[in-house]
Amino acid sequence: MEGNNSISRPSDMLIRIKDFTRSIIKGMCKEQSSFVVHIDRFRNYCTDSSGHCCCSSDTAKGKELITLQRECHVHRLDVLLRVLLIVQQLLQENKHGSKRDIFYMHPSVFREQSVVDRAINDICILLQCSRHNLNVVSVGKGLVMGWLRFSEAGRIFDCINSPNSAHPVPVNVEDVKDIMSVAKYILIVEKESVFQRLSNDQFCKKNQCIVITGRGYPDVPTRRFLRLIIEKLCLPTYCLVDCDPYGFDILTTYRFGSMQMAFDAKFLRISNIQWIGVFISDVDRFSLPQHCLLPLTNEDKSRTEALLRRCYLEREVPEWRLELELLMQRGVKFEIEALSAHSLSFLSEVYVPSKIKAEPSTQQLGSATQTKRPSTLGAQPLGTKSPSINREHSFTIVRRTFNLPCILQSINFSQSICPSFIHFFRN
Amino acid sequence: MRILMIPKLAIEIGIDHGDPSGSRYEDIIQAIQCVSLSSDSNIEYLKSGLEDYVLKHNHRLHNICHSCFPDREHLKVGTGVACCSKSGRNAGQVLEAVIIISQLSKSTSPSCIPVCCGKTEVLYYKDFSPCLISRPSLNALTSIDWKSYGLTLRSYSDENSDALLEWENLPLGFHIDIVLHRYQKQYPSAIVMLPANQKDTTERSLTRKAVKLALDNLKEKNAGVLLTAQTLKIRSYAPDLARTLAGLILSSNDSNFQGECLSLLGLQPQKIKSEAVENCIKERLLSVIDLNDRKPQRNQEATPYLFDDRFYKEHNCLDDYEEGEEADSSLYL
C-alpha cells in the first residue's frame, strides 16, 4: 500500500477522501438507491493445506459490501466516516495524531481502541495507502543498537558512537535518511530482556552488527524501519525468538506480516529473514537442564495447532514448520534466557555467534548452497530458502561493493581499523 | 354492512307484527352516507367504510370524531386484493383486505379510547355478509411474519366473535383495524362442490396474499411505518451519519467539491447552513433505509459477505501489538 511517493502526498490523500465522499453522496441520491461501500479484503494466510490457495499473491481476496441493511455495518460505517473526518482535518491542517488521540475524540461511539484501528485499516484499503499517509502516527516501542547511523527530520542518531546503547526506533520512518553502517548483519531479538542482555555483554562491539527488538510483537514503525535498513544496507537478517508459540508467531509476523495489516504486508514483511533459534533441538545440542523446560499449556497447544495450519508455512518455509511440529511433539517450551543456565554471557559469546553465518565474504557468486558452517555448535540458520536466493543476495553485495556508500560492507577490517574508516566516512 | 358500503344492495324488509303492548319496529337499515368514489371497485368502498368505522370510533359515534381525527390524513391505510385467477374450480374467488393504523393523542378523551387496547378485532365478511372469520383465514393471519412489519403477535382468539389479535408492545394510542372480505367475483356456470381441504388452502393462500399486499401498500404510502426492529435501530444512526457526512463536505477546503456535493443533494451552494445540509442528508439516508426495509427479506440476507466479523476476530488475537497494549507478563520479562 505504500506504493511510490507520488501517491502519498497529503494533497493526493485529500483528493481520494473527496472522491470517496462524493461517491457516498451519489449513492445516496440515486433513485434506485445503490448505497454500497466496497472494501477489499486481504489475507496473508489461510488454513487451506492443499496448496491451491492464493495467499501468496498480494492481491485482494474478495470484497466486503457495507450497506445500510445491517446494524453492525451501519455502526462500522459510522465509525469509519468519523475517523475519516478527523483524518481529513489532520491532512488539511498538516497535523499528526495518534490512534489513541482519535479514540478519545468519540470514546462513547468507538468504545474500544480496536474499533478505531479497524476503521483506520478500512480507510487505508479504501484510499489505497498506508497508515502514515493519513497523518496517523504510532508510538513506536522498538529499540535499535549497533553499527548504524541515520538521521530523522534533521536529527542525527549515531548508534556507532556507542554501539551497545539502545536507541528508540524512529516513528516517522519516512523522514529517515542518510543511513550508514559498517555492520555485517542484522539481528532481530524478540524481547527487550534479550536486547539488554546483548547490550550488557557488549555484543555489538564484539560482533559488528545491528541489533533490533520490537519488544514483543513488532509495531508498524519497527517493521518499517527494519525493512528500510535491510533494503538500504542489503545485510543478512537473523531472528532470535523464544521456543514457544508466541515466539514463532512473532517470527512469522516479521517474515510474512500480520493478518491485521495484510493489506500492507507487501511493504512490511522481510522475506529473507533467517531463523537462528532458539530451537527445541538446542535443548540436547546445548545440554540445557530439564528444569529450564516448561510444559506446553493447553492454550499453547491450541495456538501451535492454529499456527501449523497456516498455508504459508508448508509453502514457503517447510523447515520452520518441521521445527514447530517438533515443538508440539516434545510438548515443552523454553525461553532464550534459559541459555543463561550455562552462564550469563553464553547467549552472546557462544550461542548467537555459533548460529550466525560466519563471514560476509563467503557469500560469493557460485556459492550455491550454504555459507560456511559456524565453527562449533549451532545448526544452520533456518530460512535460507534456495540456492538461487543465496546467489541473488550474494550478487547484490558484490555489485554494491562498487557503490561507494556501501563499500565498507564488503571489507573485512578489525576493530582497530574501524574507527579510522568511520572517521573517514564522517568527513 | 356500513363497512362494505356497497351502493347497490337489496333492501331488507322488516315486518311488523301486532303486539298487545304496542311495540314498534325500528329502522334496522341505517342510511349510508353518500360517498362519491373515483373508482367503482369494491375495495375502494371497503376502504372508505373502514375509514368511517375508525373515524367514528367503531361506529359508537354518529359522526366523525374531529377531536381525535382532524382529518382523514391521520389514518394510515393500506389495501390489498388477491384473486384466484387460475382456471378451474376456484376461479373467481376474491379476497380483499384493508388495514388501517391510527394513533390517538395522549390527551384523548376517555370515551374515545378503544375498548380493546393493544388488540385488533378482525372484521370478516363473506359474500357481502358479515360472519365469523373462517378457520383458514385465521390460520393465514397467524402465519404471517408480522415481525417483518415491526409487529409482534402475542396471541389470538376467535371464540364466538370476530377474530381478536393481541399485539405486544404497541405504542400508546396506536391502533390497528383490519377488515377482510371474501366473495366470488363471478359465479361459475355450475356450482361445483370442492373438497374442503382444497377450498381451505385456496382461502388461506388468498388471505395471506391480500393481507401482505395491504401491509406492503401501507408501508409504501407511509414512510416510517411498520418498520422492523432492525430498521428502527438503523434509522437511529441517520442523524450521526448525516452530521459526519455534512462535516466532510463543509470542512473541506475545496469549494468546488462543496458545490458539487450540494448540487448532488439538490441544495443551493450559496448561503447554505450546515443544519440544512445535515437534514437533507438525513432525509436521504432515511429514504434509503426505509427502501431497504421494504425489500423482500431474502434479498436482504443474500448480500455476499466474503469475510464476516467472526473471521476477522478469529485472526486478530495473535496479530499486531498496538501501542497501549501491555505485554503478557508471563511470557516477557
PDB file of C-alpha atoms in Angstrom, chain B residues 80-223:
ATOM      1  CA  GLY B  80     -54.744  -5.475  -0.883  1.00  0.00           C
ATOM      2  CA  VAL B  81     -56.740  -7.658  -3.238  1.00  0.00           C
ATOM      3  CA  ALA B  82     -55.938 -11.246  -4.043  1.00  0.00           C
ATOM      4  CA  CYS B  83     -57.756 -13.156  -6.715  1.00  0.00           C
ATOM      5  CA  CYS B  84     -57.745 -16.743  -7.691  1.00  0.00           C
ATOM      6  CA  SER B  85     -57.292 -16.177 -11.363  1.00  0.00           C
ATOM      7  CA  LYS B  86     -56.437 -19.686 -12.392  1.00  0.00           C
ATOM      8  CA  SER B  87     -58.990 -21.500 -14.379  1.00  0.00           C
ATOM      9  CA  GLY B  88     -60.655 -24.201 -12.503  1.00  0.00           C
ATOM     10  CA  ARG B  89     -62.943 -24.702  -9.653  1.00  0.00           C
ATOM     11  CA  ASN B  90     -61.668 -21.791  -7.548  1.00  0.00           C
ATOM     12  CA  ALA B  91     -61.629 -19.303 -10.362  1.00  0.00           C
ATOM     13  CA  GLY B  92     -63.301 -16.018  -9.436  1.00  0.00           C
ATOM     14  CA  GLN B  93     -62.514 -16.142  -5.714  1.00  0.00           C
ATOM     15  CA  VAL B  94     -61.517 -12.731  -4.425  1.00  0.00           C
ATOM     16  CA  LEU B  95     -60.244 -11.712  -1.052  1.00  0.00           C
ATOM     17  CA  GLU B  96     -59.942  -8.054  -0.164  1.00  0.00           C
ATOM     18  CA  ALA B  97     -58.067  -6.722   2.848  1.00  0.00           C
ATOM     19  CA  VAL B  98     -57.938  -3.236   4.293  1.00  0.00           C
ATOM     20  CA  ILE B  99     -55.679  -2.301   7.180  1.00  0.00           C
ATOM     21  CA  ILE B 100     -55.826   1.000   8.979  1.00  0.00           C
ATOM     22  CA  ILE B 101     -53.345   2.254  11.537  1.00  0.00           C
ATOM     23  CA  SER B 102     -54.451   5.151  13.673  1.00  0.00           C
ATOM     24  CA  GLN B 103     -52.818   6.911  16.534  1.00  0.00           C
ATOM     25  CA  LEU B 104     -54.699   8.823  19.180  1.00  0.00           C
ATOM     26  CA  SER B 105     -53.074  11.668  21.044  1.00  0.00           C
ATOM     27  CA  LYS B 106     -52.233  11.462  24.724  1.00  0.00           C
ATOM     28  CA  SER B 107     -54.952  13.949  25.516  1.00  0.00           C
ATOM     29  CA  THR B 108     -57.697  11.775  24.055  1.00  0.00           C
ATOM     30  CA  SER B 109     -60.938  11.806  25.936  1.00  0.00           C
ATOM     31  CA  PRO B 110     -61.589   8.560  27.850  1.00  0.00           C
ATOM     32  CA  SER B 111     -64.748   7.982  25.841  1.00  0.00           C
ATOM     33  CA  CYS B 112     -62.690   7.895  22.670  1.00  0.00           C
ATOM     34  CA  ILE B 113     -60.239   5.255  23.859  1.00  0.00           C
ATOM     35  CA  PRO B 114     -60.831   1.961  22.076  1.00  0.00           C
ATOM     36  CA  VAL B 115     -62.400  -0.830  24.082  1.00  0.00           C
ATOM     37  CA  CYS B 116     -59.658  -3.258  23.186  1.00  0.00           C
ATOM     38  CA  CYS B 117     -56.333  -1.507  23.626  1.00  0.00           C
ATOM     39  CA  GLY B 118     -53.444  -3.322  22.043  1.00  0.00           C
ATOM     40  CA  LYS B 119     -55.846  -5.652  20.257  1.00  0.00           C
ATOM     41  CA  THR B 120     -57.297  -5.806  16.779  1.00  0.00           C
ATOM     42  CA  GLU B 121     -60.765  -7.093  16.076  1.00  0.00           C
ATOM     43  CA  VAL B 122     -60.613  -8.536  12.584  1.00  0.00           C
ATOM     44  CA  LEU B 123     -63.873  -7.824  10.775  1.00  0.00           C
ATOM     45  CA  TYR B 124     -64.748 -10.575   8.355  1.00  0.00           C
ATOM     46  CA  TYR B 125     -67.246 -10.611   5.510  1.00  0.00           C
ATOM     47  CA  LYS B 126     -68.158 -13.351   3.155  1.00  0.00           C
ATOM     48  CA  ASP B 127     -70.153 -12.739   0.024  1.00  0.00           C
ATOM     49  CA  PHE B 128     -71.184  -9.294   1.260  1.00  0.00           C
ATOM     50  CA  SER B 129     -72.416 -10.546   4.618  1.00  0.00           C
ATOM     51  CA  PRO B 130     -70.730 -10.300   7.975  1.00  0.00           C
ATOM     52  CA  CYS B 131     -69.844 -13.580   9.539  1.00  0.00           C
ATOM     53  CA  LEU B 132     -67.384 -15.224  11.826  1.00  0.00           C
ATOM     54  CA  ILE B 133     -63.893 -15.478  10.468  1.00  0.00           C
ATOM     55  CA  SER B 134     -63.155 -18.753   8.794  1.00  0.00           C
ATOM     56  CA  ARG B 135     -60.511 -21.058  10.148  1.00  0.00           C
ATOM     57  CA  PRO B 136     -58.325 -20.861   7.016  1.00  0.00           C
ATOM     58  CA  SER B 137     -58.330 -17.061   7.134  1.00  0.00           C
ATOM     59  CA  LEU B 138     -57.484 -17.068  10.825  1.00  0.00           C
ATOM     60  CA  ASN B 139     -54.646 -19.512  10.172  1.00  0.00           C
ATOM     61  CA  ALA B 140     -53.417 -17.229   7.429  1.00  0.00           C
ATOM     62  CA  LEU B 141     -53.387 -14.241   9.757  1.00  0.00           C
ATOM     63  CA  THR B 142     -51.419 -16.052  12.409  1.00  0.00           C
ATOM     64  CA  SER B 143     -48.927 -17.428   9.891  1.00  0.00           C
ATOM     65  CA  ILE B 144     -47.881 -14.023   8.599  1.00  0.00           C
ATOM     66  CA  ASP B 145     -44.379 -12.886   9.591  1.00  0.00           C
ATOM     67  CA  TRP B 146     -45.600  -9.835  11.494  1.00  0.00           C
ATOM     68  CA  LYS B 147     -42.068  -9.112  12.735  1.00  0.00           C
ATOM     69  CA  SER B 148     -41.056  -8.143   9.245  1.00  0.00           C
ATOM     70  CA  TYR B 149     -43.597  -5.349   9.677  1.00  0.00           C
ATOM     71  CA  GLY B 150     -42.356  -4.371  13.107  1.00  0.00           C
ATOM     72  CA  LEU B 151     -45.254  -6.104  14.901  1.00  0.00           C
ATOM     73  CA  THR B 152     -45.254  -8.999  17.330  1.00  0.00           C
ATOM     74  CA  LEU B 153     -48.384 -11.108  17.641  1.00  0.00           C
ATOM     75  CA  ARG B 154     -48.811 -12.140  21.233  1.00  0.00           C
ATOM     76  CA  SER B 155     -51.991 -14.194  20.938  1.00  0.00           C
ATOM     77  CA  TYR B 156     -55.200 -14.616  19.005  1.00  0.00           C
ATOM     78  CA  SER B 157     -58.702 -15.851  19.701  1.00  0.00           C
ATOM     79  CA  ASP B 158     -61.908 -16.352  17.812  1.00  0.00           C
ATOM     80  CA  GLU B 159     -64.369 -17.553  20.361  1.00  0.00           C
ATOM     81  CA  ASN B 160     -67.894 -16.741  19.244  1.00  0.00           C
ATOM     82  CA  SER B 161     -66.903 -13.401  17.844  1.00  0.00           C
ATOM     83  CA  ASP B 162     -64.689 -11.769  15.314  1.00  0.00           C
ATOM     84  CA  ALA B 163     -61.092 -12.828  15.483  1.00  0.00           C
ATOM     85  CA  LEU B 164     -59.086 -10.917  18.034  1.00  0.00           C
ATOM     86  CA  LEU B 165     -55.362 -10.407  17.528  1.00  0.00           C
ATOM     87  CA  GLU B 166     -53.372  -9.227  20.508  1.00  0.00           C
ATOM     88  CA  TRP B 167     -50.097  -7.377  19.883  1.00  0.00           C
ATOM     89  CA  GLU B 168     -47.021  -6.916  22.012  1.00  0.00           C
ATOM     90  CA  ASN B 169     -45.576  -3.529  22.853  1.00  0.00           C
ATOM     91  CA  LEU B 170     -47.835  -1.400  20.693  1.00  0.00           C
ATOM     92  CA  PRO B 171     -47.080   2.271  21.299  1.00  0.00           C
ATOM     93  CA  LEU B 172     -49.609   4.118  23.415  1.00  0.00           C
ATOM     94  CA  GLY B 173     -52.642   5.249  21.399  1.00  0.00           C
ATOM     95  CA  PHE B 174     -51.600   3.114  18.463  1.00  0.00           C
ATOM     96  CA  HIS B 175     -54.430   1.025  16.986  1.00  0.00           C
ATOM     97  CA  ILE B 176     -54.742  -1.379  14.087  1.00  0.00           C
ATOM     98  CA  ASP B 177     -58.005  -2.191  12.339  1.00  0.00           C
ATOM     99  CA  ILE B 178     -58.327  -4.982   9.805  1.00  0.00           C
ATOM    100  CA  VAL B 179     -61.224  -5.987   7.589  1.00  0.00           C
ATOM    101  CA  LEU B 180     -61.345  -8.972   5.248  1.00  0.00           C
ATOM    102  CA  HIS B 181     -63.928  -9.609   2.597  1.00  0.00           C
ATOM    103  CA  ARG B 182     -64.108 -12.829   0.639  1.00  0.00           C
ATOM    104  CA  TYR B 183     -66.503 -13.212  -2.242  1.00  0.00           C
ATOM    105  CA  GLN B 184     -66.999 -14.739  -5.614  1.00  0.00           C
ATOM    106  CA  LYS B 185     -66.343 -12.237  -8.326  1.00  0.00           C
ATOM    107  CA  GLN B 186     -68.261 -14.173 -10.901  1.00  0.00           C
ATOM    108  CA  TYR B 187     -70.267 -17.201 -10.253  1.00  0.00           C
ATOM    109  CA  PRO B 188     -69.316 -20.240 -12.264  1.00  0.00           C
ATOM    110  CA  SER B 189     -71.818 -21.644 -14.677  1.00  0.00           C
ATOM    111  CA  ALA B 190     -72.245 -24.644 -12.451  1.00  0.00           C
ATOM    112  CA  ILE B 191     -71.845 -24.944  -8.755  1.00  0.00           C
ATOM    113  CA  VAL B 192     -69.139 -27.486  -8.050  1.00  0.00           C
ATOM    114  CA  MET B 193     -68.550 -28.821  -4.584  1.00  0.00           C
ATOM    115  CA  LEU B 194     -64.814 -28.711  -3.924  1.00  0.00           C
ATOM    116  CA  PRO B 195     -63.023 -30.853  -1.403  1.00  0.00           C
ATOM    117  CA  ALA B 196     -62.801 -28.999   1.908  1.00  0.00           C
ATOM    118  CA  ASN B 197     -59.029 -29.030   2.113  1.00  0.00           C
ATOM    119  CA  GLN B 198     -58.693 -27.569  -1.363  1.00  0.00           C
ATOM    120  CA  LYS B 199     -61.066 -24.732  -0.516  1.00  0.00           C
ATOM    121  CA  ASP B 200     -59.241 -24.111   2.749  1.00  0.00           C
ATOM    122  CA  THR B 201     -55.876 -23.991   1.047  1.00  0.00           C
ATOM    123  CA  THR B 202     -57.095 -21.513  -1.510  1.00  0.00           C
ATOM    124  CA  GLU B 203     -58.707 -19.278   1.079  1.00  0.00           C
ATOM    125  CA  ARG B 204     -55.656 -19.384   3.316  1.00  0.00           C
ATOM    126  CA  SER B 205     -53.427 -18.528   0.419  1.00  0.00           C
ATOM    127  CA  LEU B 206     -55.660 -15.674  -0.722  1.00  0.00           C
ATOM    128  CA  THR B 207     -55.917 -14.246   2.783  1.00  0.00           C
ATOM    129  CA  ARG B 208     -52.151 -14.275   3.295  1.00  0.00           C
ATOM    130  CA  LYS B 209     -51.570 -12.633  -0.032  1.00  0.00           C
ATOM    131  CA  ALA B 210     -54.228  -9.950   0.419  1.00  0.00           C
ATOM    132  CA  VAL B 211     -53.122  -9.044   3.933  1.00  0.00           C
ATOM    133  CA  LYS B 212     -49.441  -8.864   2.923  1.00  0.00           C
ATOM    134  CA  LEU B 213     -50.352  -6.704  -0.042  1.00  0.00           C
ATOM    135  CA  ALA B 214     -52.256  -4.403   2.277  1.00  0.00           C
ATOM    136  CA  LEU B 215     -49.346  -4.203   4.695  1.00  0.00           C
ATOM    137  CA  ASP B 216     -46.872  -3.519   1.899  1.00  0.00           C
ATOM    138  CA  ASN B 217     -49.218  -0.916   0.439  1.00  0.00           C
ATOM    139  CA  LEU B 218     -49.465   0.777   3.808  1.00  0.00           C
ATOM    140  CA  LYS B 219     -45.685   0.836   4.206  1.00  0.00           C
ATOM    141  CA  GLU B 220     -45.127   2.182   0.744  1.00  0.00           C
ATOM    142  CA  LYS B 221     -47.535   5.067   1.206  1.00  0.00           C
ATOM    143  CA  ASN B 222     -46.432   5.977   4.708  1.00  0.00           C
ATOM    144  CA  ALA B 223     -42.735   6.440   5.387  1.00  0.00           C
TER     145      ALA B 223
END
